[in-house]
Tab-separated table of C-alpha atoms in Angstrom:
chain	number	residue	atom	x	y	z
A	1	MET	CA	80.366	-64.966	43.037
A	2	TYR	CA	79.430	-61.446	44.144
A	3	ARG	CA	76.407	-61.294	41.833
A	4	ASP	CA	75.235	-64.727	42.973
A	5	LEU	CA	75.550	-63.907	46.671
A	6	ARG	CA	74.028	-60.435	46.612
A	7	VAL	CA	70.679	-61.900	45.581
A	8	ASN	CA	70.205	-63.405	49.058
A	9	TYR	CA	72.889	-61.790	51.267
A	10	TRP	CA	74.438	-58.449	52.058
A	11	TRP	CA	76.967	-57.130	54.578
A	12	PRO	CA	79.197	-54.023	54.756
A	13	GLY	CA	82.215	-54.366	52.456
A	14	MET	CA	80.705	-57.433	50.822
A	15	LYS	CA	82.301	-56.984	47.392
A	16	ARG	CA	85.721	-56.220	48.896
A	17	ASP	CA	85.585	-59.349	51.060
A	18	ILE	CA	84.600	-61.521	48.102
A	19	VAL	CA	87.472	-60.134	45.992
A	20	LYS	CA	89.967	-60.910	48.774
A	21	TYR	CA	88.544	-64.407	49.196
A	22	VAL	CA	88.808	-65.204	45.484
A	23	GLN	CA	92.357	-63.808	45.305
A	24	LYS	CA	93.463	-66.214	48.035
A	25	CYS	CA	91.917	-69.312	46.468
A	26	LEU	CA	94.801	-71.702	45.776
A	27	THR	CA	92.883	-73.732	43.186
A	28	CYS	CA	92.039	-70.603	41.190
A	29	MET	CA	95.662	-69.439	41.276
A	30	GLN	CA	96.873	-72.839	40.046
A	31	VAL	CA	94.505	-73.175	37.087
A	32	LYS	CA	93.896	-69.624	35.814
A	33	ALA	CA	96.023	-68.302	32.951
A	34	GLU	CA	97.806	-64.968	33.237
A	35	HIS	CA	96.869	-62.235	30.768
A	36	GLN	CA	99.358	-59.591	31.903
A	37	LYS	CA	102.860	-58.973	30.635
A	38	PRO	CA	105.413	-61.538	31.895
A	39	TYR	CA	107.672	-60.628	34.798
A	40	GLY	CA	111.341	-59.707	34.597
A	41	LYS	CA	113.189	-57.067	32.585
A	42	LEU	CA	115.794	-58.278	30.086
A	43	GLN	CA	119.308	-58.615	31.551
A	44	PRO	CA	121.902	-58.566	28.724
A	45	LEU	CA	125.231	-60.290	29.192
A	46	GLU	CA	128.360	-58.229	29.697
A	47	ILE	CA	130.131	-57.294	26.451
A	48	PRO	CA	133.533	-59.073	26.090
A	49	LEU	CA	136.772	-57.090	25.885
A	50	TRP	CA	138.682	-59.251	23.372
A	51	LYS	CA	138.235	-61.908	20.715
A	52	TRP	CA	137.517	-65.529	21.662
A	53	GLU	CA	137.773	-64.935	25.399
A	54	HIS	CA	134.076	-65.503	26.046
A	55	ILE	CA	132.289	-68.097	23.923
A	56	THR	CA	128.983	-69.960	23.769
A	57	MET	CA	128.325	-73.499	22.613
A	58	ASP	CA	125.290	-75.633	21.864
A	59	LEU	CA	124.411	-78.845	20.028
A	60	ILE	CA	122.077	-79.567	17.109
A	61	THR	CA	120.987	-83.188	17.490
A	62	LYS	CA	118.634	-85.666	15.807
A	63	LEU	CA	119.930	-84.832	12.318
A	64	PRO	CA	119.850	-87.412	9.480
A	65	LYS	CA	122.890	-89.674	9.744
A	66	THR	CA	125.424	-89.064	6.976
A	67	ARG	CA	127.714	-91.505	5.197
A	68	LYS	CA	130.483	-90.603	7.659
A	69	GLY	CA	128.242	-91.372	10.610
A	70	PHE	CA	127.642	-87.780	11.751
A	71	ASP	CA	124.219	-87.027	13.228
A	72	ALA	CA	124.834	-83.814	15.207
A	73	ILE	CA	126.517	-80.391	14.921
A	74	TRP	CA	128.519	-78.674	17.641
A	75	VAL	CA	128.031	-74.893	17.327
A	76	ILE	CA	130.705	-72.739	19.023
A	77	VAL	CA	130.420	-68.933	18.790
A	78	ASP	CA	132.621	-66.048	19.930
A	79	ARG	CA	130.461	-63.522	21.789
A	80	LEU	CA	132.478	-60.480	20.624
A	81	THR	CA	133.159	-61.080	16.920
A	82	LYS	CA	130.158	-63.426	16.386
A	83	CYS	CA	132.566	-65.728	14.543
A	84	ALA	CA	131.282	-69.329	14.640
A	85	HIS	CA	132.571	-72.854	14.100
A	86	PHE	CA	130.193	-75.621	13.021
A	87	LEU	CA	131.735	-78.986	13.938
A	88	PRO	CA	130.100	-82.242	12.712
A	89	ILE	CA	130.021	-84.856	15.489
A	90	ARG	CA	128.218	-88.009	16.504
A	91	GLU	CA	125.603	-87.867	19.219
A	92	SER	CA	127.247	-90.875	20.862
A	93	TYR	CA	130.548	-89.037	21.440
A	94	SER	CA	131.712	-89.090	25.058
A	95	SER	CA	133.049	-86.122	27.017
A	96	ASP	CA	136.699	-87.058	26.452
A	97	LYS	CA	136.116	-87.273	22.690
A	98	MET	CA	134.433	-83.840	22.787
A	99	ALA	CA	137.415	-82.470	24.714
A	100	GLU	CA	139.780	-83.803	22.032
A	101	ILE	CA	137.791	-82.060	19.274
A	102	TYR	CA	137.615	-78.883	21.367
A	103	VAL	CA	141.410	-78.679	21.712
A	104	LYS	CA	141.961	-79.493	18.055
A	105	GLU	CA	139.443	-77.041	16.597
A	106	ILE	CA	139.152	-74.199	19.134
A	107	VAL	CA	142.108	-74.041	21.512
A	108	SER	CA	144.687	-74.592	18.755
A	109	ARG	CA	143.222	-71.721	16.689
A	110	HIS	CA	142.062	-69.171	19.238
A	111	GLY	CA	143.586	-70.080	22.585
A	112	VAL	CA	141.878	-70.942	25.860
A	113	PRO	CA	138.686	-68.923	26.532
A	114	VAL	CA	137.888	-67.333	29.885
A	115	THR	CA	134.229	-68.395	30.090
A	116	ILE	CA	131.925	-70.813	28.271
A	117	ILE	CA	128.145	-70.427	28.243
A	118	SER	CA	126.284	-73.650	27.461
A	119	ASP	CA	123.176	-75.559	28.397
A	120	ARG	CA	123.113	-78.516	30.765
A	121	ASP	CA	123.762	-81.241	28.236
A	122	THR	CA	125.117	-84.390	29.859
A	123	ARG	CA	128.449	-83.942	28.068
A	124	PHE	CA	128.863	-80.420	29.494
A	125	THR	CA	127.819	-81.376	33.026
A	126	SER	CA	129.981	-84.494	33.274
A	127	ARG	CA	132.793	-84.635	35.811
A	128	PHE	CA	135.392	-85.087	33.067
A	129	TRP	CA	134.326	-81.944	31.170
A	130	LYS	CA	134.195	-79.837	34.353
A	131	LYS	CA	137.594	-81.069	35.498
A	132	PHE	CA	139.026	-80.579	31.994
A	133	GLN	CA	137.888	-76.948	31.804
A	134	GLU	CA	139.043	-76.311	35.375
A	135	GLU	CA	142.558	-77.475	34.453
A	136	LEU	CA	142.528	-75.142	31.430
A	137	GLY	CA	141.412	-72.225	33.609
A	138	THR	CA	138.025	-71.787	31.917
A	139	LYS	CA	134.888	-71.000	33.925
A	140	LEU	CA	131.707	-72.846	32.942
A	141	LEU	CA	128.454	-70.842	32.958
A	142	LEU	CA	125.685	-73.412	32.614
A	143	SER	CA	122.211	-72.210	31.713
A	144	ILE	CA	118.988	-73.840	32.892
A	145	ALA	CA	115.723	-74.620	31.153
A	146	TYR	CA	113.861	-72.177	33.405
A	147	HIS	CA	115.996	-69.139	32.510
A	148	PRO	CA	115.315	-68.836	28.761
A	149	GLN	CA	117.232	-65.588	28.123
A	150	THR	CA	120.659	-66.998	29.031
A	151	ASP	CA	121.942	-68.036	25.599
A	152	GLY	CA	119.717	-66.616	22.882
A	153	GLN	CA	122.738	-65.992	20.635
A	154	SER	CA	123.464	-69.692	20.044
A	155	GLU	CA	119.798	-70.469	19.446
A	156	ARG	CA	119.547	-67.712	16.826
A	157	ILE	CA	122.694	-68.910	15.033
A	158	ILE	CA	121.403	-72.486	15.089
A	159	GLN	CA	118.210	-71.303	13.408
A	160	THR	CA	120.258	-69.558	10.680
A	161	LEU	CA	122.460	-72.627	10.167
A	162	GLU	CA	119.473	-74.948	9.837
A	163	ASP	CA	117.944	-72.648	7.220
A	164	MET	CA	121.209	-72.616	5.228
A	165	LEU	CA	121.603	-76.402	5.326
A	166	ARG	CA	117.948	-76.917	4.456
A	167	ALA	CA	118.328	-74.676	1.395
A	168	CYS	CA	121.463	-76.546	0.274
A	169	ILE	CA	119.786	-79.945	0.584
A	170	ILE	CA	116.724	-78.767	-1.359
A	171	ASP	CA	118.748	-77.214	-4.189
A	172	PHE	CA	121.701	-79.620	-4.494
A	173	GLY	CA	120.824	-82.797	-2.565
A	174	GLY	CA	123.422	-84.990	-0.866
A	175	SER	CA	124.439	-85.027	2.820
A	176	TRP	CA	124.331	-81.990	5.071
A	177	ASP	CA	127.938	-82.470	6.261
A	178	ASP	CA	129.179	-81.814	2.690
A	179	TYR	CA	127.846	-78.242	2.878
A	180	LEU	CA	128.783	-77.514	6.503
A	181	PRO	CA	132.231	-75.946	5.750
A	182	LEU	CA	130.702	-73.706	3.075
A	183	ALA	CA	127.877	-72.706	5.423
A	184	GLU	CA	130.443	-71.762	8.083
A	185	PHE	CA	132.431	-69.653	5.601
A	186	SER	CA	129.296	-67.959	4.287
A	187	TYR	CA	128.061	-67.166	7.770
A	188	ASN	CA	131.392	-65.742	8.990
A	189	ASN	CA	131.952	-63.711	5.812
A	190	SER	CA	128.489	-62.112	5.790
A	191	TYR	CA	127.500	-58.746	7.257
A	192	HIS	CA	126.152	-58.774	10.836
A	193	SER	CA	124.058	-55.818	11.935
A	194	SER	CA	124.972	-56.294	15.622
A	195	ILE	CA	128.689	-55.647	14.968
A	196	GLY	CA	128.386	-53.565	11.788
A	197	MET	CA	130.670	-55.804	9.680
A	198	PRO	CA	131.353	-59.485	8.874
A	199	PRO	CA	132.939	-61.584	11.662
A	200	TYR	CA	135.974	-62.326	9.457
A	201	GLU	CA	136.650	-58.623	9.003
A	202	ILE	CA	137.005	-57.996	12.728
A	203	LEU	CA	138.870	-61.297	13.233
A	204	TYR	CA	141.424	-60.926	10.396
A	205	GLY	CA	141.269	-57.194	9.591
A	206	ARG	CA	139.515	-57.615	6.229
A	207	LYS	CA	136.896	-59.689	4.460
A	208	CYS	CA	138.030	-62.996	2.981
A	209	ARG	CA	138.035	-63.568	-0.782
A	210	THR	CA	135.039	-65.380	-2.213
A	211	PRO	CA	134.530	-67.129	-5.578
A	212	VAL	CA	132.565	-64.039	-6.671
A	213	CYS	CA	134.605	-60.901	-5.887
A	214	TRP	CA	133.171	-57.520	-6.836
A	215	GLY	CA	136.406	-55.811	-5.926
A	216	GLU	CA	140.012	-56.826	-5.518
A	217	VAL	CA	140.831	-57.655	-1.924
A	218	GLY	CA	144.453	-57.212	-1.024
A	219	GLN	CA	146.625	-56.810	2.016
A	220	ARG	CA	146.487	-53.416	3.650
A	221	GLU	CA	149.768	-51.550	3.746
A	222	LEU	CA	150.005	-50.465	7.354
A	223	ALA	CA	152.936	-50.073	9.671
A	224	HIS	CA	153.091	-52.209	12.800
A	225	LYS	CA	151.830	-49.501	15.176
A	226	LYS	CA	149.097	-48.543	12.759
A	227	VAL	CA	147.941	-52.166	12.583
A	228	VAL	CA	147.645	-52.368	16.374
A	229	LYS	CA	145.843	-49.033	16.533
A	230	ALA	CA	143.478	-50.025	13.723
A	231	THR	CA	142.686	-53.311	15.477
A	232	ASN	CA	141.969	-51.602	18.786
A	233	ASP	CA	139.805	-49.035	17.037
A	234	GLN	CA	137.856	-51.848	15.416
A	235	ILE	CA	137.350	-53.550	18.776
A	236	ASP	CA	136.058	-50.305	20.273
A	237	GLN	CA	133.763	-49.870	17.300
A	238	ILE	CA	132.471	-53.439	17.625
A	239	ARG	CA	131.789	-53.026	21.349
A	240	ALA	CA	129.917	-49.794	20.628
A	241	HIS	CA	127.804	-51.576	17.991
A	242	LEU	CA	127.106	-54.455	20.404
A	243	LYS	CA	126.131	-52.051	23.176
A	244	ALA	CA	123.747	-50.213	20.854
A	245	SER	CA	122.295	-53.526	19.644
A	246	GLN	CA	121.820	-54.762	23.216
A	247	ASP	CA	120.159	-51.515	24.290
A	248	ARG	CA	117.829	-51.631	21.303
A	249	GLN	CA	116.915	-55.264	21.976
A	250	LYS	CA	116.392	-54.544	25.686
A	251	SER	CA	114.099	-51.601	24.956
A	252	TYR	CA	111.968	-53.780	22.649
A	253	ALA	CA	111.809	-56.653	25.150
A	254	ASP	CA	111.078	-54.490	28.210
A	255	LYS	CA	107.992	-53.008	26.536
A	256	ARG	CA	106.411	-56.466	26.777
A	257	ARG	CA	107.468	-57.169	30.372
A	258	ARG	CA	106.853	-55.822	33.846
A	259	PRO	CA	109.217	-55.714	36.830
A	260	ILE	CA	108.587	-57.531	40.104
A	261	ASP	CA	110.671	-58.307	43.174
A	262	PHE	CA	110.280	-61.146	45.641
A	263	GLN	CA	111.875	-61.388	49.067
A	264	VAL	CA	113.566	-64.383	50.640
A	265	GLY	CA	110.883	-66.272	52.542
A	266	ASP	CA	108.012	-65.340	50.199
A	267	MET	CA	105.723	-68.109	48.992
A	268	VAL	CA	105.325	-68.390	45.217
A	269	LEU	CA	103.665	-70.666	42.683
A	270	LEU	CA	105.732	-72.239	39.897
A	271	LYS	CA	104.467	-72.113	36.317
A	272	VAL	CA	104.526	-75.413	34.419
A	273	SER	CA	103.665	-76.269	30.846
A	274	PRO	CA	100.841	-78.769	30.254
A	275	TRP	CA	103.009	-80.672	27.757
A	276	LYS	CA	106.548	-80.137	28.993
A	277	GLY	CA	105.364	-80.859	32.495
A	278	VAL	CA	104.534	-84.463	31.665
A	279	ILE	CA	108.075	-85.577	32.505
A	280	ARG	CA	109.479	-82.787	34.648
A	281	PHE	CA	106.606	-82.270	37.048
A	282	ARG	CA	104.776	-85.607	36.833
A	283	LYS	CA	101.589	-83.981	35.566
A	284	ARG	CA	99.590	-85.476	32.741
A	285	GLY	CA	97.260	-84.078	30.145
A	286	LYS	CA	96.446	-80.649	28.868
A	287	LEU	CA	93.947	-79.985	31.661
A	288	SER	CA	96.548	-80.258	34.399
A	289	GLN	CA	97.115	-77.222	36.598
A	290	ARG	CA	99.156	-74.326	35.223
A	291	PHE	CA	100.928	-73.589	38.524
A	292	ILE	CA	102.178	-75.873	41.272
A	293	GLY	CA	103.151	-75.030	44.813
A	294	PRO	CA	103.318	-72.949	46.878
A	295	PHE	CA	107.098	-73.054	47.371
A	296	LYS	CA	109.329	-70.939	49.584
A	297	ILE	CA	112.023	-68.650	48.143
A	298	ILE	CA	115.335	-69.446	49.832
A	299	ALA	CA	117.723	-67.221	47.842
A	300	ARG	CA	117.937	-64.646	45.077
A	301	VAL	CA	120.232	-65.419	42.126
A	302	GLY	CA	121.132	-62.336	40.090
A	303	ASN	CA	118.469	-59.762	39.280
A	304	VAL	CA	115.711	-61.897	37.767
A	305	ALA	CA	116.163	-65.440	39.138
A	306	TYR	CA	115.255	-67.101	42.433
A	307	ARG	CA	116.093	-70.382	44.158
A	308	LEU	CA	113.135	-72.312	45.570
A	309	GLU	CA	112.793	-74.879	48.316
A	310	LEU	CA	111.335	-77.857	46.444
A	311	PRO	CA	109.854	-81.017	48.026
A	312	GLU	CA	111.508	-84.415	47.790
A	313	GLU	CA	109.513	-85.540	44.738
A	314	LEU	CA	110.904	-82.571	42.742
A	315	LYS	CA	114.525	-82.807	43.894
A	316	LEU	CA	115.661	-83.934	40.422
A	317	ILE	CA	114.581	-80.568	38.979
A	318	HIS	CA	116.991	-77.648	39.065
A	319	ASN	CA	115.752	-75.355	41.825
A	320	THR	CA	116.616	-71.969	40.219
A	321	PHE	CA	113.929	-70.301	38.092
A	322	HIS	CA	113.512	-67.117	36.097
A	323	VAL	CA	111.018	-64.700	37.608
A	324	SER	CA	108.679	-65.150	34.612
A	325	TYR	CA	107.997	-68.705	35.872
A	326	LEU	CA	106.898	-67.485	39.321
A	327	ARG	CA	103.619	-66.078	40.608
A	328	LYS	CA	103.050	-64.514	43.999
A	329	CYS	CA	101.009	-66.755	46.278
A	330	LEU	CA	98.511	-64.932	48.508
A	331	VAL	CA	97.155	-68.107	50.098
A	332	ASP	CA	97.630	-68.755	53.820
A	333	GLU	CA	99.063	-72.258	53.593
A	334	SER	CA	98.206	-73.097	57.195
A	335	LYS	CA	94.507	-72.624	56.416
A	336	TYR	CA	94.486	-74.588	53.173
A	337	VAL	CA	93.254	-78.168	53.404
A	338	PRO	CA	93.905	-80.375	50.331
A	339	LEU	CA	90.754	-82.336	49.594
A	340	GLU	CA	92.574	-85.499	48.584
A	341	ASP	CA	94.225	-85.810	52.033
A	342	ILE	CA	91.115	-85.451	54.219
A	343	GLU	CA	89.889	-88.630	55.864
A	344	VAL	CA	86.091	-88.565	55.587
A	345	ASP	CA	83.395	-91.083	56.439
A	346	GLU	CA	80.401	-92.184	54.376
A	347	LYS	CA	78.458	-89.015	55.336
A	348	LEU	CA	81.356	-86.771	54.172
A	349	ASN	CA	82.281	-85.858	57.754
A	350	TYR	CA	85.762	-85.861	59.203
A	351	VAL	CA	86.891	-86.037	62.800
A	352	GLU	CA	89.082	-83.357	64.380
A	353	LYS	CA	91.422	-84.307	67.194
A	354	PRO	CA	93.192	-81.726	69.390
A	355	VAL	CA	96.949	-82.196	69.439
A	356	GLU	CA	98.351	-79.270	71.404
A	357	ILE	CA	97.199	-76.114	73.246
A	358	LEU	CA	99.278	-73.202	71.919
A	359	ASP	CA	97.733	-70.216	73.679
A	360	HIS	CA	95.042	-69.400	76.253
A	361	LYS	CA	93.312	-66.196	77.344
A	362	VAL	CA	90.151	-65.138	79.167
A	363	LYS	CA	87.699	-62.672	77.662
A	364	LEU	CA	85.442	-60.826	80.127
A	365	LEU	CA	81.964	-59.845	78.976
A	366	ARG	CA	79.130	-58.112	80.830
A	367	ASN	CA	77.325	-61.230	82.057
A	368	LYS	CA	79.769	-64.055	81.377
A	369	THR	CA	83.382	-65.087	80.999
A	370	ILE	CA	84.748	-66.840	77.874
A	371	ASP	CA	87.939	-68.885	77.830
A	372	GLN	CA	89.639	-68.696	74.423
A	373	VAL	CA	92.072	-71.469	73.568
A	374	LYS	CA	94.289	-71.698	70.476
A	375	VAL	CA	94.607	-75.387	69.632
A	376	ARG	CA	96.487	-77.360	67.002
A	377	TRP	CA	94.010	-79.766	65.438
A	378	LYS	CA	94.761	-82.884	63.457
A	379	HIS	CA	92.256	-84.014	60.869
A	380	ARG	CA	94.311	-85.197	57.905
A	381	LYS	CA	97.245	-87.460	57.212
A	382	GLY	CA	100.434	-86.277	58.847
A	383	GLN	CA	99.472	-82.582	59.050
A	384	ASN	CA	98.274	-80.284	61.778
A	385	ILE	CA	96.007	-77.253	61.431
A	386	LEU	CA	95.841	-74.259	63.735
A	387	GLY	CA	92.401	-73.232	64.964
A	388	ASN	CA	90.644	-71.266	67.686
A	389	ARG	CA	88.035	-72.681	70.040
A	390	ARG	CA	85.981	-70.882	72.663
A	391	MET	CA	85.294	-72.598	75.959
A	392	ARG	CA	82.858	-71.163	78.547
C-alpha cells in the first residue's frame, strides 16, 4: 500500500500512518495467518504425592465391534506411577453403567481418588456422574477443546495402546479385546523414562514375573520398617524423576512459544480452524476467516487461559480458551462498519440519520466561529456510530 500511494501522494510520517492503518484493519487480522511462535508458556500439572490419588481418564471410540459387543476402550491412568487400566466397554454405555465399572475396577483396587482429569465427554459431564463423584468426595477437573495441554498424558498412552493393539492384530489376527489384558500387563511392566522404572515396580515394590524371565524374581526380605522406608524413598525418587521430566519437557516446549498477557476488558480475536470450525463456529469451507471477533475478555482463568464474552449465536461453545487461540485486536470497534449490514441504494449510497447529540463546544478562529458537535449517527441495522460534525 505504501509503494502504491507514494507514486502520487506524500505527507510527513506517511509510512508510519500506513503501517498503523493496516495493523488496525479487522479484515486483515481475521484472514492473515500468524508466522510467529504461538502464545503461552507450558504450565505442567502439579506432581501427586501418593499413588492413585490423582488420575486421568479418556475414551478410545469407533473401534471395530468384537464378538462380545465391545467397541470402545476406557483408559484410566495414575498420574504418579503411570500405571494404567484398559477397560473394554461399549460406546452405548450410560453414566450409571460406567459408574458401576469404575467402582468394580478402580475403587475396589486402589481406593477413591482425590481428583479426576478428563475431557468433556457426555458421560463425564452428565448430572449422574457429577453427583456420583461428589458423593465419593472426588473433584472433577474437566478439560476443554480449546486448552490442548490439559491432558497430554492420556493422549500419549492412547497412542501407545493403539500401536500395541495394531501390532497384535497384524501378527496374530482375531479381536482386539483378546489382547487388551496382555497389552495392559506389557505396558505396566515396561520401563518408563519419566519415572525411571516400570509402573508395577513402584506400585508393588518389584517387577512382575513374565513368561520370559532373565533373572529369578523373588520376594525381598525386608523388615516392616524397612519396607515403609523403601516405599517412601521410591516415591521421593519417582517425584524427582517426574519433576526432572516435566522441567525438560517445559524447556523444550517454551523454546517454541512466546509469553503474552491480556487484561480484563481487552478485545481479542478468536482463532478457528477452517475444518473444525464447520460445526463449532458455523463457518464453511477452507477459505473462511481464520479469526472471528472481536470479543471482550471478562476473566482470567489460571496463567494461560481467558474467559470471553461470546454473542448469543456462540453460547453453546465453552467460553474459556487457551491463550494460543487468542490474538490481540487493535481495531476500534466503534469505527468499524460491517459491509453486509449497511443499507445502500442503487448508487451505493447510504443515508445517515442523527440520533443523539453527545457533546458540543465552540471553536474560536481569527475571522469566524465554528460550532463542533459530537453526534451519534445511525446508518445501519440496529447499530449507532459516533461521529463529529462541524456547524458554522
